[in-house]
């Protein structure tokens, strides 16, 4: 699960609609889930201008939204280096990407050629399904404008917080160097010190 961090802030820094993805992934934290109920899901969508205040969600739609969130977390983890060794459980669901791949076709989109420029829009008339489709459209747009690869999940397995890599070389691997980066360095140092002392590392 996502743990407390100095910059554990739900407000993302990714450009454009990609920020929806960053902030949606970060609705899961160590101490709470911001889309734990259908009403919370609607509230989050409404706060991000994805639905109007009159929209309502079913429990099934909330569960699907959680699958989308964890699938997106798995996808952006693929934009980062391999996770470091950690005694803590990995915050990634190993099945999440496959579940998202199965779910995505049920959220169809279409090309609206009446606008200038043409754009992808949700095909569903249901406001909640349309909001979930807009999240997937945001991914496609980010891939097209070459910002997708900068959205990453922290390399620390117990964290997996989403962040946008603003570095020039796109090599940032930690959500917070002060916490997750230093934690990983401390583990490596401890492991080396234990080996040097002749003790067996479990």
PDB file of N, CA, C and O in Angstrom, residues 9 16 19 31 42 64 106 138 153 171 183 185-186:
ATOM      1  N   UNK A   9       0.684  13.997  -1.569  1.00  0.00           N
ATOM      2  CA  UNK A   9      -0.337  14.982  -1.897  1.00  0.00           C
ATOM      3  C   UNK A   9      -1.161  14.471  -3.065  1.00  0.00           C
ATOM      4  O   UNK A   9      -0.603  14.018  -4.066  1.00  0.00           O
ATOM      5  N   UNK A  16      -1.890  18.295 -18.557  1.00  0.00           N
ATOM      6  CA  UNK A  16      -3.156  17.985 -19.210  1.00  0.00           C
ATOM      7  C   UNK A  16      -3.970  16.902 -18.521  1.00  0.00           C
ATOM      8  O   UNK A  16      -3.981  16.775 -17.290  1.00  0.00           O
ATOM      9  N   UNK A  19      -2.905  14.158 -15.846  1.00  0.00           N
ATOM     10  CA  UNK A  19      -3.010  14.370 -14.398  1.00  0.00           C
ATOM     11  C   UNK A  19      -4.172  13.577 -13.813  1.00  0.00           C
ATOM     12  O   UNK A  19      -4.131  13.164 -12.655  1.00  0.00           O
ATOM     13  N   UNK A  31      -3.719   4.695   4.558  1.00  0.00           N
ATOM     14  CA  UNK A  31      -4.742   4.932   5.571  1.00  0.00           C
ATOM     15  C   UNK A  31      -6.148   5.064   5.017  1.00  0.00           C
ATOM     16  O   UNK A  31      -7.112   5.138   5.778  1.00  0.00           O
ATOM     17  N   UNK A  42     -18.123   8.728  -7.444  1.00  0.00           N
ATOM     18  CA  UNK A  42     -18.826   9.820  -8.124  1.00  0.00           C
ATOM     19  C   UNK A  42     -18.237  11.162  -7.698  1.00  0.00           C
ATOM     20  O   UNK A  42     -18.030  12.057  -8.526  1.00  0.00           O
ATOM     21  N   UNK A  64     -15.220  -1.921 -10.842  1.00  0.00           N
ATOM     22  CA  UNK A  64     -14.526  -1.806 -12.129  1.00  0.00           C
ATOM     23  C   UNK A  64     -13.532  -0.642 -12.097  1.00  0.00           C
ATOM     24  O   UNK A  64     -12.429  -0.747 -12.633  1.00  0.00           O
ATOM     25  N   UNK A 106     -14.715  -3.305 -22.803  1.00  0.00           N
ATOM     26  CA  UNK A 106     -16.096  -3.036 -22.388  1.00  0.00           C
ATOM     27  C   UNK A 106     -16.345  -1.544 -22.184  1.00  0.00           C
ATOM     28  O   UNK A 106     -17.454  -1.137 -21.819  1.00  0.00           O
ATOM     29  N   UNK A 138      -7.373   9.356 -21.993  1.00  0.00           N
ATOM     30  CA  UNK A 138      -6.250  10.179 -21.526  1.00  0.00           C
ATOM     31  C   UNK A 138      -4.930   9.432 -21.676  1.00  0.00           C
ATOM     32  O   UNK A 138      -3.892  10.035 -21.982  1.00  0.00           O
ATOM     33  N   UNK A 153       5.248   4.708 -11.517  1.00  0.00           N
ATOM     34  CA  UNK A 153       4.945   4.287 -10.149  1.00  0.00           C
ATOM     35  C   UNK A 153       6.267   4.106  -9.428  1.00  0.00           C
ATOM     36  O   UNK A 153       7.224   3.584 -10.001  1.00  0.00           O
ATOM     37  N   UNK A 171      15.001   9.902 -15.917  1.00  0.00           N
ATOM     38  CA  UNK A 171      15.601   8.827 -15.136  1.00  0.00           C
ATOM     39  C   UNK A 171      15.185   8.825 -13.668  1.00  0.00           C
ATOM     40  O   UNK A 171      15.717   8.053 -12.882  1.00  0.00           O
ATOM     41  N   UNK A 183      15.340   5.044   1.870  1.00  0.00           N
ATOM     42  CA  UNK A 183      14.991   3.766   2.489  1.00  0.00           C
ATOM     43  C   UNK A 183      15.668   2.617   1.737  1.00  0.00           C
ATOM     44  O   UNK A 183      16.215   1.693   2.350  1.00  0.00           O
ATOM     45  N   UNK A 185      18.379   2.819  -0.152  1.00  0.00           N
ATOM     46  CA  UNK A 185      19.818   2.913   0.070  1.00  0.00           C
ATOM     47  C   UNK A 185      20.205   2.343   1.430  1.00  0.00           C
ATOM     48  O   UNK A 185      21.238   1.667   1.572  1.00  0.00           O
ATOM     49  N   UNK A 186      19.382   2.607   2.431  1.00  0.00           N
ATOM     50  CA  UNK A 186      19.670   2.095   3.775  1.00  0.00           C
ATOM     51  C   UNK A 186      19.620   0.572   3.806  1.00  0.00           C
ATOM     52  O   UNK A 186      20.443  -0.076   4.471  1.00  0.00           O
TER      53      UNK A 186
END
